[in-house]
GROMACS .gro file of N, CA and C in nm:
model
  453
    1MET      N    1  -8.686  -5.197  -0.102
    1MET     CA    2  -8.536  -5.225  -0.172
    1MET      C    3  -8.457  -5.301  -0.091
    2PHE      N    4  -8.364  -5.329  -0.102
    2PHE     CA    5  -8.272  -5.452  -0.004
    2PHE      C    6  -8.118  -5.447  -0.048
    3ILE      N    7  -8.066  -5.388   0.022
    3ILE     CA    8  -7.894  -5.381  -0.057
    3ILE      C    9  -7.796  -5.497   0.026
    4LYS      N   10  -7.705  -5.514  -0.029
    4LYS     CA   11  -7.627  -5.653   0.017
    4LYS      C   12  -7.472  -5.629  -0.015
    5GLU      N   13  -7.415  -5.657   0.066
    5GLU     CA   14  -7.227  -5.642   0.012
    5GLU      C   15  -7.226  -5.758  -0.100
    6MET      N   16  -7.133  -5.717  -0.173
    6MET     CA   17  -7.119  -5.829  -0.323
    6MET      C   18  -6.982  -5.905  -0.238
    7SER      N   19  -6.963  -6.039  -0.298
    7SER     CA   20  -6.845  -6.090  -0.265
    7SER      C   21  -6.717  -5.992  -0.388
    8ARG      N   22  -6.605  -6.102  -0.369
    8ARG     CA   23  -6.521  -6.020  -0.433
    8ARG      C   24  -6.506  -6.092  -0.610
    9HIS      N   25  -6.617  -6.224  -0.605
    9HIS     CA   26  -6.628  -6.287  -0.732
    9HIS      C   27  -6.737  -6.228  -0.790
   10GLU      N   28  -6.864  -6.147  -0.692
   10GLU     CA   29  -6.957  -6.090  -0.773
   10GLU      C   30  -6.892  -5.972  -0.826
   11CYS      N   31  -6.813  -5.864  -0.740
   11CYS     CA   32  -6.745  -5.740  -0.792
   11CYS      C   33  -6.660  -5.778  -0.944
   12SER      N   34  -6.571  -5.887  -0.929
   12SER     CA   35  -6.514  -5.911  -1.065
   12SER      C   36  -6.619  -5.931  -1.190
   13SER      N   37  -6.720  -5.989  -1.151
   13SER     CA   38  -6.799  -6.007  -1.305
   13SER      C   39  -6.871  -5.844  -1.330
   14VAL      N   40  -6.912  -5.767  -1.209
   14VAL     CA   41  -6.974  -5.638  -1.255
   14VAL      C   42  -6.844  -5.592  -1.334
   15ILE      N   43  -6.704  -5.600  -1.310
   15ILE     CA   44  -6.613  -5.470  -1.362
   15ILE      C   45  -6.608  -5.573  -1.490
   16GLN      N   46  -6.565  -5.734  -1.488
   16GLN     CA   47  -6.569  -5.786  -1.655
   16GLN      C   48  -6.683  -5.767  -1.766
   17ALA      N   49  -6.811  -5.722  -1.702
   17ALA     CA   50  -6.907  -5.680  -1.790
   17ALA      C   51  -6.909  -5.549  -1.828
   18GLY      N   52  -6.868  -5.455  -1.738
   18GLY     CA   53  -6.857  -5.317  -1.793
   18GLY      C   54  -6.739  -5.289  -1.882
   19ARG      N   55  -6.749  -5.178  -1.918
   19ARG     CA   56  -6.658  -5.093  -2.004
   19ARG      C   57  -6.588  -4.926  -1.997
   20LEU      N   58  -6.706  -4.892  -1.909
   20LEU     CA   59  -6.666  -4.744  -1.879
   20LEU      C   60  -6.638  -4.723  -1.686
   21ALA      N   61  -6.578  -4.656  -1.656
   21ALA     CA   62  -6.550  -4.684  -1.526
   21ALA      C   63  -6.537  -4.501  -1.485
   22ARG      N   64  -6.548  -4.481  -1.379
   22ARG     CA   65  -6.516  -4.327  -1.332
   22ARG      C   66  -6.361  -4.345  -1.228
   23LEU      N   67  -6.269  -4.260  -1.267
   23LEU     CA   68  -6.122  -4.262  -1.224
   23LEU      C   69  -6.137  -4.161  -1.137
   24ALA      N   70  -6.105  -4.211  -1.032
   24ALA     CA   71  -6.055  -4.100  -0.919
   24ALA      C   72  -5.920  -4.103  -0.877
   25CYS      N   73  -5.839  -3.965  -0.890
   25CYS     CA   74  -5.719  -3.946  -0.849
   25CYS      C   75  -5.722  -3.784  -0.706
   26CYS      N   76  -5.598  -3.824  -0.651
   26CYS     CA   77  -5.576  -3.687  -0.607
   26CYS      C   78  -5.463  -3.637  -0.598
   27ASN      N   79  -5.446  -3.496  -0.572
   27ASN     CA   80  -5.307  -3.445  -0.602
   27ASN      C   81  -5.312  -3.348  -0.479
   28GLU      N   82  -5.233  -3.330  -0.383
   28GLU     CA   83  -5.202  -3.213  -0.296
   28GLU      C   84  -5.363  -3.208  -0.212
   29GLY      N   85  -5.441  -3.313  -0.188
   29GLY     CA   86  -5.552  -3.326  -0.105
   29GLY      C   87  -5.662  -3.263  -0.217
   30ARG      N   88  -5.659  -3.249  -0.317
   30ARG     CA   89  -5.780  -3.239  -0.434
   30ARG      C   90  -5.835  -3.334  -0.508
   31PRO      N   91  -5.958  -3.393  -0.499
   31PRO     CA   92  -5.980  -3.507  -0.595
   31PRO      C   93  -5.984  -3.476  -0.731
   32TYR      N   94  -5.997  -3.553  -0.822
   32TYR     CA   95  -6.037  -3.544  -0.973
   32TYR      C   96  -6.076  -3.646  -0.968
   33VAL      N   97  -6.216  -3.649  -1.055
   33VAL     CA   98  -6.273  -3.785  -1.119
   33VAL      C   99  -6.333  -3.741  -1.257
   34VAL      N  100  -6.296  -3.891  -1.362
   34VAL     CA  101  -6.314  -3.860  -1.499
   34VAL      C  102  -6.344  -3.987  -1.570
   35PRO      N  103  -6.463  -4.005  -1.619
   35PRO     CA  104  -6.489  -4.141  -1.705
   35PRO      C  105  -6.370  -4.181  -1.793
   36ILE      N  106  -6.364  -4.318  -1.776
   36ILE     CA  107  -6.209  -4.384  -1.867
   36ILE      C  108  -6.301  -4.515  -1.916
   37THR      N  109  -6.239  -4.562  -2.038
   37THR     CA  110  -6.282  -4.697  -2.071
   37THR      C  111  -6.168  -4.787  -2.039
   38TYR      N  112  -6.215  -4.904  -2.009
   38TYR     CA  113  -6.131  -4.975  -1.937
   38TYR      C  114  -6.094  -5.119  -2.006
   39ALA      N  115  -6.035  -5.193  -1.955
   39ALA     CA  116  -6.033  -5.348  -2.027
   39ALA      C  117  -5.988  -5.414  -1.867
   40PHE      N  118  -6.038  -5.532  -1.840
   40PHE     CA  119  -6.003  -5.604  -1.718
   40PHE      C  120  -5.960  -5.743  -1.747
   41THR      N  121  -5.839  -5.772  -1.700
   41THR     CA  122  -5.801  -5.890  -1.681
   41THR      C  123  -5.708  -5.921  -1.564
   42GLY      N  124  -5.742  -6.064  -1.509
   42GLY     CA  125  -5.620  -6.090  -1.371
   42GLY      C  126  -5.673  -5.996  -1.270
   43ASN      N  127  -5.562  -5.924  -1.244
   43ASN     CA  128  -5.549  -5.842  -1.127
   43ASN      C  129  -5.572  -5.694  -1.192
   44CYS      N  130  -5.541  -5.687  -1.311
   44CYS     CA  131  -5.536  -5.559  -1.354
   44CYS      C  132  -5.643  -5.473  -1.418
   45ILE      N  133  -5.664  -5.340  -1.417
   45ILE     CA  134  -5.772  -5.280  -1.504
   45ILE      C  135  -5.650  -5.207  -1.586
   46TYR      N  136  -5.703  -5.201  -1.736
   46TYR     CA  137  -5.586  -5.138  -1.849
   46TYR      C  138  -5.668  -5.023  -1.873
   47CYS      N  139  -5.627  -4.914  -1.925
   47CYS     CA  140  -5.668  -4.796  -1.961
   47CYS      C  141  -5.577  -4.742  -2.049
   48PHE      N  142  -5.637  -4.646  -2.124
   48PHE     CA  143  -5.571  -4.546  -2.209
   48PHE      C  144  -5.586  -4.412  -2.175
   49SER      N  145  -5.504  -4.287  -2.212
   49SER     CA  146  -5.523  -4.166  -2.207
   49SER      C  147  -5.446  -4.046  -2.271
   50MET      N  148  -5.459  -3.961  -2.314
   50MET     CA  149  -5.349  -3.889  -2.371
   50MET      C  150  -5.309  -3.776  -2.262
   51PRO      N  151  -5.191  -3.734  -2.229
   51PRO     CA  152  -5.129  -3.695  -2.106
   51PRO      C  153  -5.235  -3.549  -2.089
   52GLY      N  154  -5.238  -3.516  -1.938
   52GLY     CA  155  -5.296  -3.421  -1.907
   52GLY      C  156  -5.299  -3.423  -1.765
   53GLN      N  157  -5.387  -3.352  -1.694
   53GLN     CA  158  -5.424  -3.366  -1.551
   53GLN      C  159  -5.405  -3.467  -1.495
   54LYS      N  160  -5.493  -3.596  -1.530
   54LYS     CA  161  -5.512  -3.705  -1.460
   54LYS      C  162  -5.332  -3.775  -1.480
   55ILE      N  163  -5.299  -3.763  -1.554
   55ILE     CA  164  -5.181  -3.878  -1.582
   55ILE      C  165  -5.071  -3.754  -1.497
   56ASP      N  166  -5.068  -3.657  -1.494
   56ASP     CA  167  -5.013  -3.616  -1.419
   56ASP      C  168  -4.999  -3.620  -1.249
   57TRP      N  169  -5.140  -3.617  -1.227
   57TRP     CA  170  -5.154  -3.633  -1.100
   57TRP      C  171  -5.129  -3.808  -1.058
   58MET      N  172  -5.159  -3.889  -1.141
   58MET     CA  173  -5.173  -4.016  -1.085
   58MET      C  174  -4.997  -4.048  -1.102
   59ARG      N  175  -4.885  -3.953  -1.155
   59ARG     CA  176  -4.750  -3.978  -1.161
   59ARG      C  177  -4.713  -3.930  -1.031
   60ALA      N  178  -4.777  -3.853  -0.964
   60ALA     CA  179  -4.755  -3.772  -0.826
   60ALA      C  180  -4.780  -3.806  -0.746
   61ASN      N  181  -4.914  -3.939  -0.767
   61ASN     CA  182  -4.963  -4.034  -0.649
   61ASN      C  183  -5.022  -4.140  -0.711
   62PRO      N  184  -4.986  -4.234  -0.724
   62PRO     CA  185  -5.050  -4.318  -0.774
   62PRO      C  186  -5.140  -4.429  -0.726
   63HIS      N  187  -5.166  -4.384  -0.613
   63HIS     CA  188  -5.338  -4.449  -0.540
   63HIS      C  189  -5.426  -4.394  -0.598
   64VAL      N  190  -5.517  -4.484  -0.697
   64VAL     CA  191  -5.632  -4.424  -0.713
   64VAL      C  192  -5.747  -4.517  -0.690
   65CYS      N  193  -5.869  -4.472  -0.753
   65CYS     CA  194  -6.008  -4.564  -0.709
   65CYS      C  195  -6.086  -4.551  -0.852
   66LEU      N  196  -6.128  -4.671  -0.896
   66LEU     CA  197  -6.238  -4.680  -1.011
   66LEU      C  198  -6.371  -4.708  -0.901
   67GLN      N  199  -6.480  -4.646  -1.016
   67GLN     CA  200  -6.625  -4.705  -0.998
   67GLN      C  201  -6.689  -4.754  -1.084
   68VAL      N  202  -6.746  -4.884  -1.078
   68VAL     CA  203  -6.801  -4.966  -1.196
   68VAL      C  204  -6.959  -4.958  -1.171
   69ASP      N  205  -7.044  -4.909  -1.240
   69ASP     CA  206  -7.198  -4.966  -1.203
   69ASP      C  207  -7.238  -5.038  -1.305
   70GLU      N  208  -7.351  -5.109  -1.255
   70GLU     CA  209  -7.447  -5.162  -1.366
   70GLU      C  210  -7.578  -5.161  -1.289
   71PHE      N  211  -7.681  -5.078  -1.384
   71PHE     CA  212  -7.798  -5.076  -1.339
   71PHE      C  213  -7.920  -5.163  -1.443
   72SER      N  214  -7.989  -5.200  -1.378
   72SER     CA  215  -8.103  -5.242  -1.422
   72SER      C  216  -8.242  -5.184  -1.416
   73GLY      N  217  -8.232  -5.086  -1.328
   73GLY     CA  218  -8.349  -5.004  -1.287
   73GLY      C  219  -8.305  -4.904  -1.166
   74GLU      N  220  -8.430  -4.824  -1.114
   74GLU     CA  221  -8.395  -4.734  -1.046
   74GLU      C  222  -8.358  -4.812  -0.901
   75ARG      N  223  -8.419  -4.912  -0.864
   75ARG     CA  224  -8.436  -5.004  -0.764
   75ARG      C  225  -8.364  -5.131  -0.761
   76GLN      N  226  -8.261  -5.119  -0.876
   76GLN     CA  227  -8.186  -5.270  -0.899
   76GLN      C  228  -8.043  -5.270  -0.954
   77TRP      N  229  -7.945  -5.231  -0.902
   77TRP     CA  230  -7.855  -5.168  -0.933
   77TRP      C  231  -7.689  -5.255  -0.851
   78LYS      N  232  -7.598  -5.247  -0.890
   78LYS     CA  233  -7.480  -5.279  -0.874
   78LYS      C  234  -7.376  -5.159  -0.877
   79SER      N  235  -7.273  -5.170  -0.759
   79SER     CA  236  -7.184  -5.040  -0.773
   79SER      C  237  -7.034  -5.141  -0.695
   80VAL      N  238  -6.932  -5.099  -0.777
   80VAL     CA  239  -6.793  -5.186  -0.731
   80VAL      C  240  -6.692  -5.037  -0.700
   81LEU      N  241  -6.648  -5.026  -0.631
   81LEU     CA  242  -6.524  -4.972  -0.605
   81LEU      C  243  -6.397  -5.026  -0.590
   82VAL      N  244  -6.295  -4.987  -0.670
   82VAL     CA  245  -6.197  -5.061  -0.692
   82VAL      C  246  -6.075  -4.985  -0.658
   83PHE      N  247  -5.947  -5.004  -0.546
   83PHE     CA  248  -5.901  -4.942  -0.507
   83PHE      C  249  -5.733  -4.994  -0.548
   84GLY      N  250  -5.634  -4.927  -0.588
   84GLY     CA  251  -5.547  -4.995  -0.665
   84GLY      C  252  -5.416  -4.866  -0.673
   85ARG      N  253  -5.323  -4.906  -0.744
   85ARG     CA  254  -5.160  -4.847  -0.768
   85ARG      C  255  -5.196  -4.822  -0.940
   86TYR      N  256  -5.163  -4.705  -0.965
   86TYR     CA  257  -5.116  -4.650  -1.094
   86TYR      C  258  -4.991  -4.725  -1.163
   87GLN      N  259  -4.969  -4.773  -1.269
   87GLN     CA  260  -4.867  -4.832  -1.318
   87GLN      C  261  -4.839  -4.777  -1.442
   88GLU      N  262  -4.778  -4.681  -1.513
   88GLU     CA  263  -4.768  -4.635  -1.666
   88GLU      C  264  -4.690  -4.740  -1.742
   89LEU      N  265  -4.742  -4.782  -1.824
   89LEU     CA  266  -4.694  -4.900  -1.942
   89LEU      C  267  -4.659  -4.838  -2.052
   90PRO      N  268  -4.529  -4.758  -2.054
   90PRO     CA  269  -4.451  -4.735  -2.146
   90PRO      C  270  -4.426  -4.817  -2.310
   91PRO      N  271  -4.439  -4.816  -2.382
   91PRO     CA  272  -4.407  -4.872  -2.486
   91PRO      C  273  -4.269  -4.962  -2.549
   92GLU      N  274  -4.194  -4.919  -2.476
   92GLU     CA  275  -4.059  -4.978  -2.462
   92GLU      C  276  -3.993  -5.016  -2.320
   93GLY      N  277  -3.884  -5.102  -2.359
   93GLY     CA  278  -3.831  -5.133  -2.185
   93GLY      C  279  -3.924  -5.265  -2.147
   94ARG      N  280  -3.898  -5.241  -2.016
   94ARG     CA  281  -3.955  -5.388  -1.931
   94ARG      C  282  -4.111  -5.370  -1.938
   95TRP      N  283  -4.190  -5.250  -1.966
   95TRP     CA  284  -4.311  -5.278  -1.984
   95TRP      C  285  -4.377  -5.314  -2.139
   96GLN      N  286  -4.293  -5.315  -2.177
   96GLN     CA  287  -4.325  -5.299  -2.357
   96GLN      C  288  -4.444  -5.429  -2.380
   97ARG      N  289  -4.453  -5.561  -2.398
   97ARG     CA  290  -4.502  -5.649  -2.332
   97ARG      C  291  -4.664  -5.637  -2.283
   98GLU      N  292  -4.608  -5.569  -2.157
   98GLU     CA  293  -4.763  -5.505  -2.062
   98GLU      C  294  -4.826  -5.417  -2.187
   99CYS      N  295  -4.792  -5.320  -2.223
   99CYS     CA  296  -4.856  -5.214  -2.308
   99CYS      C  297  -4.909  -5.260  -2.422
  100VAL      N  298  -4.847  -5.387  -2.487
  100VAL     CA  299  -4.931  -5.437  -2.624
  100VAL      C  300  -5.026  -5.521  -2.548
  101HIS      N  301  -5.048  -5.562  -2.471
  101HIS     CA  302  -5.127  -5.660  -2.412
  101HIS      C  303  -5.264  -5.556  -2.345
  102ALA      N  304  -5.191  -5.433  -2.309
  102ALA     CA  305  -5.310  -5.363  -2.282
  102ALA      C  306  -5.370  -5.282  -2.423
  103TRP      N  307  -5.348  -5.259  -2.474
  103TRP     CA  308  -5.376  -5.194  -2.646
  103TRP      C  309  -5.442  -5.342  -2.716
  104SER      N  310  -5.398  -5.463  -2.699
  104SER     CA  311  -5.485  -5.567  -2.741
  104SER      C  312  -5.608  -5.565  -2.697
  105LEU      N  313  -5.637  -5.566  -2.566
  105LEU     CA  314  -5.758  -5.609  -2.512
  105LEU      C  315  -5.834  -5.435  -2.514
  106LEU      N  316  -5.799  -5.325  -2.496
  106LEU     CA  317  -5.859  -5.225  -2.538
  106LEU      C  318  -5.935  -5.209  -2.646
  107GLU      N  319  -5.864  -5.239  -2.781
  107GLU     CA  320  -5.858  -5.222  -2.923
  107GLU      C  321  -5.990  -5.332  -2.968
  108ALA      N  322  -6.033  -5.419  -2.866
  108ALA     CA  323  -6.143  -5.522  -2.882
  108ALA      C  324  -6.283  -5.457  -2.865
  109ARG      N  325  -6.270  -5.330  -2.802
  109ARG     CA  326  -6.385  -5.260  -2.750
  109ARG      C  327  -6.397  -5.163  -2.904
  110PRO      N  328  -6.531  -5.130  -2.878
  110PRO     CA  329  -6.568  -5.002  -3.003
  110PRO      C  330  -6.588  -4.878  -2.926
  111ASN      N  331  -6.495  -4.796  -3.006
  111ASN     CA  332  -6.501  -4.635  -2.959
  111ASN      C  333  -6.372  -4.655  -2.813
  112TRP      N  334  -6.325  -4.768  -2.813
  112TRP     CA  335  -6.223  -4.738  -2.671
  112TRP      C  336  -6.147  -4.656  -2.663
  113TRP      N  337  -6.111  -4.540  -2.736
  113TRP     CA  338  -6.000  -4.471  -2.741
  113TRP      C  339  -6.047  -4.331  -2.707
  114GLU      N  340  -6.202  -4.328  -2.713
  114GLU     CA  341  -6.248  -4.167  -2.741
  114GLU      C  342  -6.268  -4.111  -2.555
  115PRO      N  343  -6.321  -4.182  -2.492
  115PRO     CA  344  -6.294  -4.068  -2.375
  115PRO      C  345  -6.094  -4.053  -2.337
  116GLY      N  346  -6.077  -4.137  -2.340
  116GLY     CA  347  -5.907  -4.089  -2.330
  116GLY      C  348  -5.832  -4.036  -2.433
  117GLY      N  349  -5.891  -4.011  -2.549
  117GLY     CA  350  -5.847  -3.991  -2.672
  117GLY      C  351  -5.883  -3.824  -2.690
  118LEU      N  352  -6.009  -3.836  -2.646
  118LEU     CA  353  -6.080  -3.676  -2.737
  118LEU      C  354  -6.034  -3.557  -2.609
  119LYS      N  355  -6.038  -3.449  -2.672
  119LYS     CA  356  -5.987  -3.338  -2.558
  119LYS      C  357  -6.108  -3.225  -2.616
  120PRO      N  358  -6.165  -3.135  -2.504
  120PRO     CA  359  -6.260  -3.076  -2.512
  120PRO      C  360  -6.211  -2.957  -2.620
  121ALA      N  361  -6.102  -2.897  -2.652
  121ALA     CA  362  -6.071  -2.781  -2.741
  121ALA      C  363  -5.983  -2.824  -2.825
  122PRO      N  364  -5.939  -2.791  -2.979
  122PRO     CA  365  -5.863  -2.829  -3.056
  122PRO      C  366  -5.714  -2.868  -3.034
  123GLN      N  367  -5.651  -2.964  -3.066
  123GLN     CA  368  -5.557  -2.992  -3.050
  123GLN      C  369  -5.456  -2.995  -3.157
  124ALA      N  370  -5.322  -2.930  -3.131
  124ALA     CA  371  -5.218  -2.942  -3.263
  124ALA      C  372  -5.174  -3.068  -3.294
  125ILE      N  373  -5.159  -3.061  -3.408
  125ILE     CA  374  -5.074  -3.194  -3.527
  125ILE      C  375  -4.999  -3.234  -3.428
  126ALA      N  376  -4.976  -3.373  -3.409
  126ALA     CA  377  -4.854  -3.411  -3.334
  126ALA      C  378  -4.785  -3.514  -3.420
  127GLY      N  379  -4.629  -3.496  -3.430
  127GLY     CA  380  -4.565  -3.607  -3.514
  127GLY      C  381  -4.586  -3.765  -3.464
  128SER      N  382  -4.628  -3.764  -3.414
  128SER     CA  383  -4.647  -3.867  -3.318
  128SER      C  384  -4.710  -3.895  -3.221
  129SER      N  385  -4.787  -3.974  -3.171
  129SER     CA  386  -4.907  -4.014  -3.106
  129SER      C  387  -4.852  -4.000  -2.931
  130PRO      N  388  -4.882  -3.871  -2.842
  130PRO     CA  389  -4.834  -3.898  -2.700
  130PRO      C  390  -4.872  -3.978  -2.619
  131HIS      N  391  -5.001  -4.068  -2.659
  131HIS     CA  392  -5.066  -4.169  -2.566
  131HIS      C  393  -5.028  -4.241  -2.485
  132VAL      N  394  -5.092  -4.272  -2.360
  132VAL     CA  395  -5.036  -4.345  -2.247
  132VAL      C  396  -5.103  -4.438  -2.222
  133PHE      N  397  -5.063  -4.541  -2.238
  133PHE     CA  398  -5.135  -4.668  -2.159
  133PHE      C  399  -5.105  -4.709  -2.017
  134PHE      N  400  -5.197  -4.762  -1.987
  134PHE     CA  401  -5.158  -4.760  -1.802
  134PHE      C  402  -5.275  -4.860  -1.739
  135CYS      N  403  -5.214  -4.900  -1.645
  135CYS     CA  404  -5.323  -5.052  -1.562
  135CYS      C  405  -5.299  -4.955  -1.426
  136VAL      N  406  -5.418  -5.007  -1.363
  136VAL     CA  407  -5.438  -4.990  -1.213
  136VAL      C  408  -5.437  -5.159  -1.139
  137ASP      N  409  -5.357  -5.148  -1.083
  137ASP     CA  410  -5.280  -5.285  -1.015
  137ASP      C  411  -5.373  -5.306  -0.869
  138ILE      N  412  -5.502  -5.399  -0.899
  138ILE     CA  413  -5.601  -5.401  -0.779
  138ILE      C  414  -5.538  -5.432  -0.640
  139GLU      N  415  -5.577  -5.334  -0.560
  139GLU     CA  416  -5.510  -5.390  -0.427
  139GLU      C  417  -5.663  -5.430  -0.336
  140ASP      N  418  -5.766  -5.352  -0.384
  140ASP     CA  419  -5.868  -5.402  -0.274
  140ASP      C  420  -6.023  -5.387  -0.382
  141MET      N  421  -6.095  -5.448  -0.325
  141MET     CA  422  -6.235  -5.401  -0.427
  141MET      C  423  -6.336  -5.406  -0.338
  142THR      N  424  -6.445  -5.327  -0.343
  142THR     CA  425  -6.575  -5.369  -0.247
  142THR      C  426  -6.716  -5.331  -0.339
  143GLY      N  427  -6.841  -5.397  -0.330
  143GLY     CA  428  -6.938  -5.354  -0.398
  143GLY      C  429  -7.064  -5.387  -0.330
  144ARG      N  430  -7.136  -5.334  -0.346
  144ARG     CA  431  -7.273  -5.315  -0.305
  144ARG      C  432  -7.401  -5.366  -0.420
  145ALA      N  433  -7.503  -5.403  -0.379
  145ALA     CA  434  -7.613  -5.454  -0.496
  145ALA      C  435  -7.769  -5.407  -0.430
  146ALA      N  436  -7.834  -5.358  -0.477
  146ALA     CA  437  -7.968  -5.308  -0.474
  146ALA      C  438  -8.034  -5.397  -0.555
  147HIS      N  439  -8.179  -5.442  -0.459
  147HIS     CA  440  -8.270  -5.486  -0.562
  147HIS      C  441  -8.401  -5.515  -0.480
  148GLU      N  442  -8.505  -5.532  -0.541
  148GLU     CA  443  -8.616  -5.515  -0.526
  148GLU      C  444  -8.647  -5.673  -0.444
  149GLY      N  445  -8.756  -5.680  -0.353
  149GLY     CA  446  -8.827  -5.791  -0.349
  149GLY      C  447  -8.757  -5.847  -0.161
  150GLU      N  448  -8.738  -5.988  -0.154
  150GLU     CA  449  -8.724  -6.009  -0.030
  150GLU      C  450  -8.556  -6.018   0.001
  151ALA      N  451  -8.494  -5.988   0.096
  151ALA     CA  452  -8.330  -6.020   0.118
  151ALA      C  453  -8.303  -6.158   0.109
   0.00000   0.00000   0.00000
């Protein structure tokens, strides 16, 4: 098996083709990693969540990391790390257009709301949805690819 560094273009291709990432955030020196559905365009990764620990932590510390993987087999895979900043997209005010854009990109994916919208315990019925749209403004990305055969 050979492993190579991927170019930014190759990393972007993996992110574009994917739909599920692992989002890492950190608060008071403690890491937290969760799966999240996303949509990618330009220099932003758009996501959705209900309020909870990850939103609280990203509000406190906007530096985040996402990992996106693509597997073709045990010895053939690609893995991309994205480093960026959390930006909440409220549905009103200066971020309204961006929030609608995030929604339109995400809703094109089947079951886009499940990882961010489902909770492990029963939830009270709310009068309005407290969902949160956000983006990760990409600062840097790196990736590696493994494959069989010659380098």
